[in-house]
Amino acid sequence: MRFFINSSRITILFILLVVLWLFGSWILLSVALFFILLYFIFFRRLSPPHLEDSALKDGIFYSPVNGRVSYIRPNAPHLDTEEVFHEVGIVSSWFKEGGMYLPIRSEVINLAFYEGKSFYRYFGKAWEKSLTELNRLSVEFRNSSGDTYHIKSLKCPTGLWPKIRVVPGDRGKAQVNFGFIGFGGTTILYLPKNYEILVEDGLEVVAGQTIMASLNDELIKEDK
């Protein structure tokens, strides 16, 4: 099993356990071992169970995180642009694996962090709040079809700031890990209007496995 923990931190934890063992501090050693095991459980990394399906990669959006669909808003205005998208909110619990994965083959266009108020994941719907006042990470992507989409991660008071490992210009395949949300939170996915939403409110989604939306050929024909 892999973890969202850098090697230097793992080394420090290992040294701490060795020191406690050498000094015979069995009670402290037991307590430290217990909390370290919890730490590793919360920061575990579970890659998607299957590889990208080349037959689906151009028209399929996988879920970017583990969690539950909390709401769906067709044709919703985006906070930072004048465009209209299909908006899907996903709530991730403290115990879910907190990785963030590309939902489709994409290129990073822009990213930004905004400081404000934390949003408690179970107190109402994210769209009912003023997003301009909330702690959030905003990432804009362009998929292989040339469509842009956005992922926003809202910090929960009982969660950590999301950490990402990409910069504008980076490209990746679907299901590739690009970040981590410690102890979960709220993720908002803004999908292009020419995609059909395939999930419902309350559905449990699995990162890199659950199909969130697919390209709607009928909508493309209508636009033409």
PDB file of N, CA and C in Angstrom, residues 98-165:
ATOM      1  N   GLY A  98      -8.466   9.931   0.238  1.00  0.00           N
ATOM      2  CA  GLY A  98      -8.600  11.332  -0.145  1.00  0.00           C
ATOM      3  C   GLY A  98      -7.893  11.756  -1.411  1.00  0.00           C
ATOM      4  N   GLY A  99      -7.535  10.819  -2.271  1.00  0.00           N
ATOM      5  CA  GLY A  99      -6.848  11.194  -3.503  1.00  0.00           C
ATOM      6  C   GLY A  99      -7.744  11.936  -4.482  1.00  0.00           C
ATOM      7  N   MET A 100      -7.147  12.808  -5.297  1.00  0.00           N
ATOM      8  CA  MET A 100      -7.844  13.504  -6.379  1.00  0.00           C
ATOM      9  C   MET A 100      -7.255  12.994  -7.695  1.00  0.00           C
ATOM     10  N   TYR A 101      -8.122  12.539  -8.599  1.00  0.00           N
ATOM     11  CA  TYR A 101      -7.678  11.879  -9.829  1.00  0.00           C
ATOM     12  C   TYR A 101      -8.299  12.565 -11.051  1.00  0.00           C
ATOM     13  N   LEU A 102      -7.538  12.622 -12.143  1.00  0.00           N
ATOM     14  CA  LEU A 102      -8.060  13.221 -13.360  1.00  0.00           C
ATOM     15  C   LEU A 102      -9.272  12.423 -13.848  1.00  0.00           C
ATOM     16  N   PRO A 103     -10.390  13.092 -14.111  1.00  0.00           N
ATOM     17  CA  PRO A 103     -11.588  12.377 -14.556  1.00  0.00           C
ATOM     18  C   PRO A 103     -11.547  11.996 -16.029  1.00  0.00           C
ATOM     19  N   ILE A 104     -10.642  12.599 -16.786  1.00  0.00           N
ATOM     20  CA  ILE A 104     -10.526  12.341 -18.213  1.00  0.00           C
ATOM     21  C   ILE A 104      -9.140  12.813 -18.649  1.00  0.00           C
ATOM     22  N   ARG A 105      -8.664  12.339 -19.786  1.00  0.00           N
ATOM     23  CA  ARG A 105      -7.368  12.799 -20.299  1.00  0.00           C
ATOM     24  C   ARG A 105      -7.410  14.323 -20.444  1.00  0.00           C
ATOM     25  N   SER A 106      -6.495  15.014 -19.788  1.00  0.00           N
ATOM     26  CA  SER A 106      -6.635  16.459 -19.677  1.00  0.00           C
ATOM     27  C   SER A 106      -5.294  17.179 -19.611  1.00  0.00           C
ATOM     28  N   GLU A 107      -5.382  18.505 -19.806  1.00  0.00           N
ATOM     29  CA  GLU A 107      -4.264  19.412 -19.588  1.00  0.00           C
ATOM     30  C   GLU A 107      -4.695  20.461 -18.576  1.00  0.00           C
ATOM     31  N   VAL A 108      -3.810  20.789 -17.639  1.00  0.00           N
ATOM     32  CA  VAL A 108      -4.111  21.826 -16.651  1.00  0.00           C
ATOM     33  C   VAL A 108      -3.964  23.197 -17.305  1.00  0.00           C
ATOM     34  N   ILE A 109      -5.009  24.000 -17.222  1.00  0.00           N
ATOM     35  CA  ILE A 109      -5.003  25.336 -17.836  1.00  0.00           C
ATOM     36  C   ILE A 109      -4.691  26.416 -16.813  1.00  0.00           C
ATOM     37  N   ASN A 110      -5.309  26.295 -15.650  1.00  0.00           N
ATOM     38  CA  ASN A 110      -5.121  27.328 -14.631  1.00  0.00           C
ATOM     39  C   ASN A 110      -5.444  26.736 -13.266  1.00  0.00           C
ATOM     40  N   LEU A 111      -4.826  27.289 -12.225  1.00  0.00           N
ATOM     41  CA  LEU A 111      -5.170  26.879 -10.865  1.00  0.00           C
ATOM     42  C   LEU A 111      -4.961  28.052  -9.921  1.00  0.00           C
ATOM     43  N   ALA A 112      -5.755  28.047  -8.836  1.00  0.00           N
ATOM     44  CA  ALA A 112      -5.680  29.148  -7.872  1.00  0.00           C
ATOM     45  C   ALA A 112      -6.232  28.695  -6.533  1.00  0.00           C
ATOM     46  N   PHE A 113      -5.662  29.250  -5.449  1.00  0.00           N
ATOM     47  CA  PHE A 113      -6.171  29.054  -4.106  1.00  0.00           C
ATOM     48  C   PHE A 113      -6.819  30.354  -3.650  1.00  0.00           C
ATOM     49  N   TYR A 114      -7.956  30.245  -2.983  1.00  0.00           N
ATOM     50  CA  TYR A 114      -8.651  31.412  -2.454  1.00  0.00           C
ATOM     51  C   TYR A 114      -8.899  31.204  -0.958  1.00  0.00           C
ATOM     52  N   GLU A 115      -8.533  32.180  -0.150  1.00  0.00           N
ATOM     53  CA  GLU A 115      -8.746  32.084   1.292  1.00  0.00           C
ATOM     54  C   GLU A 115     -10.049  32.762   1.679  1.00  0.00           C
ATOM     55  N   GLY A 116     -10.741  32.174   2.628  1.00  0.00           N
ATOM     56  CA  GLY A 116     -12.011  32.713   3.100  1.00  0.00           C
ATOM     57  C   GLY A 116     -12.510  31.900   4.277  1.00  0.00           C
ATOM     58  N   LYS A 117     -13.791  31.641   4.304  1.00  0.00           N
ATOM     59  CA  LYS A 117     -14.392  30.838   5.360  1.00  0.00           C
ATOM     60  C   LYS A 117     -14.376  29.364   4.957  1.00  0.00           C
ATOM     61  N   SER A 118     -14.222  28.502   5.956  1.00  0.00           N
ATOM     62  CA  SER A 118     -14.320  27.067   5.694  1.00  0.00           C
ATOM     63  C   SER A 118     -15.795  26.680   5.570  1.00  0.00           C
ATOM     64  N   PHE A 119     -16.047  25.675   4.739  1.00  0.00           N
ATOM     65  CA  PHE A 119     -17.420  25.219   4.501  1.00  0.00           C
ATOM     66  C   PHE A 119     -17.586  23.826   5.079  1.00  0.00           C
ATOM     67  N   TYR A 120     -18.472  23.688   6.079  1.00  0.00           N
ATOM     68  CA  TYR A 120     -18.694  22.372   6.665  1.00  0.00           C
ATOM     69  C   TYR A 120     -19.488  21.518   5.688  1.00  0.00           C
ATOM     70  N   ARG A 121     -18.956  20.372   5.357  1.00  0.00           N
ATOM     71  CA  ARG A 121     -19.447  19.559   4.242  1.00  0.00           C
ATOM     72  C   ARG A 121     -20.893  19.099   4.393  1.00  0.00           C
ATOM     73  N   TYR A 122     -21.387  18.956   5.635  1.00  0.00           N
ATOM     74  CA  TYR A 122     -22.737  18.423   5.843  1.00  0.00           C
ATOM     75  C   TYR A 122     -23.767  19.499   6.213  1.00  0.00           C
ATOM     76  N   PHE A 123     -23.368  20.777   6.150  1.00  0.00           N
ATOM     77  CA  PHE A 123     -24.299  21.865   6.465  1.00  0.00           C
ATOM     78  C   PHE A 123     -24.771  22.527   5.176  1.00  0.00           C
ATOM     79  N   GLY A 124     -25.781  21.953   4.546  1.00  0.00           N
ATOM     80  CA  GLY A 124     -26.339  22.541   3.334  1.00  0.00           C
ATOM     81  C   GLY A 124     -25.572  22.174   2.080  1.00  0.00           C
ATOM     82  N   LYS A 125     -26.017  22.719   0.961  1.00  0.00           N
ATOM     83  CA  LYS A 125     -25.401  22.483  -0.345  1.00  0.00           C
ATOM     84  C   LYS A 125     -24.419  23.599  -0.665  1.00  0.00           C
ATOM     85  N   ALA A 126     -23.338  23.242  -1.337  1.00  0.00           N
ATOM     86  CA  ALA A 126     -22.310  24.238  -1.639  1.00  0.00           C
ATOM     87  C   ALA A 126     -22.861  25.371  -2.499  1.00  0.00           C
ATOM     88  N   TRP A 127     -23.767  25.064  -3.438  1.00  0.00           N
ATOM     89  CA  TRP A 127     -24.257  26.103  -4.345  1.00  0.00           C
ATOM     90  C   TRP A 127     -25.133  27.125  -3.622  1.00  0.00           C
ATOM     91  N   GLU A 128     -25.610  26.789  -2.424  1.00  0.00           N
ATOM     92  CA  GLU A 128     -26.426  27.729  -1.652  1.00  0.00           C
ATOM     93  C   GLU A 128     -25.573  28.788  -0.961  1.00  0.00           C
ATOM     94  N   LYS A 129     -24.275  28.577  -0.922  1.00  0.00           N
ATOM     95  CA  LYS A 129     -23.360  29.508  -0.273  1.00  0.00           C
ATOM     96  C   LYS A 129     -22.717  30.422  -1.317  1.00  0.00           C
ATOM     97  N   SER A 130     -22.135  31.504  -0.849  1.00  0.00           N
ATOM     98  CA  SER A 130     -21.380  32.392  -1.726  1.00  0.00           C
ATOM     99  C   SER A 130     -19.952  31.859  -1.824  1.00  0.00           C
ATOM    100  N   LEU A 131     -19.629  31.235  -2.949  1.00  0.00           N
ATOM    101  CA  LEU A 131     -18.321  30.599  -3.087  1.00  0.00           C
ATOM    102  C   LEU A 131     -17.169  31.603  -2.994  1.00  0.00           C
ATOM    103  N   THR A 132     -17.440  32.868  -3.309  1.00  0.00           N
ATOM    104  CA  THR A 132     -16.377  33.874  -3.242  1.00  0.00           C
ATOM    105  C   THR A 132     -15.885  34.085  -1.819  1.00  0.00           C
ATOM    106  N   GLU A 133     -16.651  33.651  -0.824  1.00  0.00           N
ATOM    107  CA  GLU A 133     -16.285  33.845   0.574  1.00  0.00           C
ATOM    108  C   GLU A 133     -15.658  32.600   1.196  1.00  0.00           C
ATOM    109  N   LEU A 134     -15.501  31.538   0.422  1.00  0.00           N
ATOM    110  CA  LEU A 134     -15.069  30.259   0.981  1.00  0.00           C
ATOM    111  C   LEU A 134     -13.617  29.919   0.649  1.00  0.00           C
ATOM    112  N   ASN A 135     -12.984  29.148   1.550  1.00  0.00           N
ATOM    113  CA  ASN A 135     -11.671  28.559   1.262  1.00  0.00           C
ATOM    114  C   ASN A 135     -11.825  27.549   0.138  1.00  0.00           C
ATOM    115  N   ARG A 136     -11.058  27.704  -0.921  1.00  0.00           N
ATOM    116  CA  ARG A 136     -11.240  26.779  -2.036  1.00  0.00           C
ATOM    117  C   ARG A 136      -9.996  26.714  -2.927  1.00  0.00           C
ATOM    118  N   LEU A 137      -9.852  25.562  -3.538  1.00  0.00           N
ATOM    119  CA  LEU A 137      -8.885  25.357  -4.612  1.00  0.00           C
ATOM    120  C   LEU A 137      -9.670  25.272  -5.904  1.00  0.00           C
ATOM    121  N   SER A 138      -9.245  25.994  -6.926  1.00  0.00           N
ATOM    122  CA  SER A 138      -9.933  25.977  -8.216  1.00  0.00           C
ATOM    123  C   SER A 138      -8.936  25.589  -9.303  1.00  0.00           C
ATOM    124  N   VAL A 139      -9.266  24.534 -10.060  1.00  0.00           N
ATOM    125  CA  VAL A 139      -8.396  24.066 -11.144  1.00  0.00           C
ATOM    126  C   VAL A 139      -9.207  23.994 -12.432  1.00  0.00           C
ATOM    127  N   GLU A 140      -8.670  24.576 -13.484  1.00  0.00           N
ATOM    128  CA  GLU A 140      -9.316  24.535 -14.803  1.00  0.00           C
ATOM    129  C   GLU A 140      -8.537  23.584 -15.701  1.00  0.00           C
ATOM    130  N   PHE A 141      -9.270  22.738 -16.423  1.00  0.00           N
ATOM    131  CA  PHE A 141      -8.666  21.746 -17.304  1.00  0.00           C
ATOM    132  C   PHE A 141      -9.230  21.887 -18.721  1.00  0.00           C
ATOM    133  N   ARG A 142      -8.497  21.320 -19.685  1.00  0.00           N
ATOM    134  CA  ARG A 142      -9.000  21.149 -21.044  1.00  0.00           C
ATOM    135  C   ARG A 142      -8.807  19.683 -21.412  1.00  0.00           C
ATOM    136  N   ASN A 143      -9.888  19.026 -21.853  1.00  0.00           N
ATOM    137  CA  ASN A 143      -9.755  17.610 -22.193  1.00  0.00           C
ATOM    138  C   ASN A 143      -9.293  17.439 -23.640  1.00  0.00           C
ATOM    139  N   SER A 144      -9.143  16.201 -24.072  1.00  0.00           N
ATOM    140  CA  SER A 144      -8.596  15.918 -25.403  1.00  0.00           C
ATOM    141  C   SER A 144      -9.526  16.354 -26.529  1.00  0.00           C
ATOM    142  N   SER A 145     -10.810  16.596 -26.208  1.00  0.00           N
ATOM    143  CA  SER A 145     -11.766  17.072 -27.216  1.00  0.00           C
ATOM    144  C   SER A 145     -11.776  18.590 -27.329  1.00  0.00           C
ATOM    145  N   GLY A 146     -10.996  19.268 -26.481  1.00  0.00           N
ATOM    146  CA  GLY A 146     -10.939  20.718 -26.510  1.00  0.00           C
ATOM    147  C   GLY A 146     -11.936  21.397 -25.580  1.00  0.00           C
ATOM    148  N   ASP A 147     -12.729  20.613 -24.839  1.00  0.00           N
ATOM    149  CA  ASP A 147     -13.690  21.188 -23.894  1.00  0.00           C
ATOM    150  C   ASP A 147     -12.993  21.518 -22.581  1.00  0.00           C
ATOM    151  N   THR A 148     -13.377  22.629 -21.977  1.00  0.00           N
ATOM    152  CA  THR A 148     -12.840  22.990 -20.667  1.00  0.00           C
ATOM    153  C   THR A 148     -13.812  22.563 -19.568  1.00  0.00           C
ATOM    154  N   TYR A 149     -13.258  22.196 -18.443  1.00  0.00           N
ATOM    155  CA  TYR A 149     -14.065  21.882 -17.267  1.00  0.00           C
ATOM    156  C   TYR A 149     -13.292  22.321 -16.031  1.00  0.00           C
ATOM    157  N   HIS A 150     -13.976  22.379 -14.891  1.00  0.00           N
ATOM    158  CA  HIS A 150     -13.372  22.900 -13.670  1.00  0.00           C
ATOM    159  C   HIS A 150     -13.629  21.948 -12.502  1.00  0.00           C
ATOM    160  N   ILE A 151     -12.677  21.909 -11.590  1.00  0.00           N
ATOM    161  CA  ILE A 151     -12.837  21.194 -10.328  1.00  0.00           C
ATOM    162  C   ILE A 151     -12.511  22.166  -9.201  1.00  0.00           C
ATOM    163  N   LYS A 152     -13.450  22.322  -8.271  1.00  0.00           N
ATOM    164  CA  LYS A 152     -13.227  23.156  -7.093  1.00  0.00           C
ATOM    165  C   LYS A 152     -13.271  22.273  -5.852  1.00  0.00           C
ATOM    166  N   SER A 153     -12.328  22.479  -4.965  1.00  0.00           N
ATOM    167  CA  SER A 153     -12.271  21.742  -3.705  1.00  0.00           C
ATOM    168  C   SER A 153     -12.449  22.728  -2.564  1.00  0.00           C
ATOM    169  N   LEU A 154     -13.495  22.531  -1.749  1.00  0.00           N
ATOM    170  CA  LEU A 154     -13.788  23.434  -0.641  1.00  0.00           C
ATOM    171  C   LEU A 154     -13.241  22.847   0.656  1.00  0.00           C
ATOM    172  N   LYS A 155     -12.490  23.648   1.396  1.00  0.00           N
ATOM    173  CA  LYS A 155     -11.925  23.175   2.655  1.00  0.00           C
ATOM    174  C   LYS A 155     -12.996  23.114   3.736  1.00  0.00           C
ATOM    175  N   CYS A 156     -13.047  21.986   4.435  1.00  0.00           N
ATOM    176  CA  CYS A 156     -13.965  21.785   5.560  1.00  0.00           C
ATOM    177  C   CYS A 156     -13.234  22.143   6.855  1.00  0.00           C
ATOM    178  N   PRO A 157     -13.950  22.671   7.884  1.00  0.00           N
ATOM    179  CA  PRO A 157     -13.295  22.974   9.164  1.00  0.00           C
ATOM    180  C   PRO A 157     -12.614  21.763   9.786  1.00  0.00           C
ATOM    181  N   THR A 158     -13.119  20.560   9.482  1.00  0.00           N
ATOM    182  CA  THR A 158     -12.529  19.337  10.030  1.00  0.00           C
ATOM    183  C   THR A 158     -11.644  18.628   9.007  1.00  0.00           C
ATOM    184  N   GLY A 159     -11.242  19.327   7.972  1.00  0.00           N
ATOM    185  CA  GLY A 159     -10.371  18.764   6.947  1.00  0.00           C
ATOM    186  C   GLY A 159      -9.144  19.630   6.737  1.00  0.00           C
ATOM    187  N   LEU A 160      -8.274  19.208   5.842  1.00  0.00           N
ATOM    188  CA  LEU A 160      -7.053  19.941   5.536  1.00  0.00           C
ATOM    189  C   LEU A 160      -7.182  20.633   4.179  1.00  0.00           C
ATOM    190  N   TRP A 161      -6.302  21.601   3.947  1.00  0.00           N
ATOM    191  CA  TRP A 161      -6.250  22.211   2.623  1.00  0.00           C
ATOM    192  C   TRP A 161      -5.863  21.145   1.601  1.00  0.00           C
ATOM    193  N   PRO A 162      -6.516  21.132   0.452  1.00  0.00           N
ATOM    194  CA  PRO A 162      -6.114  20.184  -0.594  1.00  0.00           C
ATOM    195  C   PRO A 162      -4.697  20.481  -1.077  1.00  0.00           C
ATOM    196  N   LYS A 163      -3.960  19.422  -1.377  1.00  0.00           N
ATOM    197  CA  LYS A 163      -2.615  19.562  -1.908  1.00  0.00           C
ATOM    198  C   LYS A 163      -2.590  18.987  -3.314  1.00  0.00           C
ATOM    199  N   ILE A 164      -2.011  19.726  -4.244  1.00  0.00           N
ATOM    200  CA  ILE A 164      -1.940  19.250  -5.624  1.00  0.00           C
ATOM    201  C   ILE A 164      -0.490  19.226  -6.086  1.00  0.00           C
ATOM    202  N   ARG A 165      -0.243  18.396  -7.110  1.00  0.00           N
ATOM    203  CA  ARG A 165       1.114  18.219  -7.605  1.00  0.00           C
ATOM    204  C   ARG A 165       1.187  18.508  -9.099  1.00  0.00           C
TER     205      ARG A 165
END
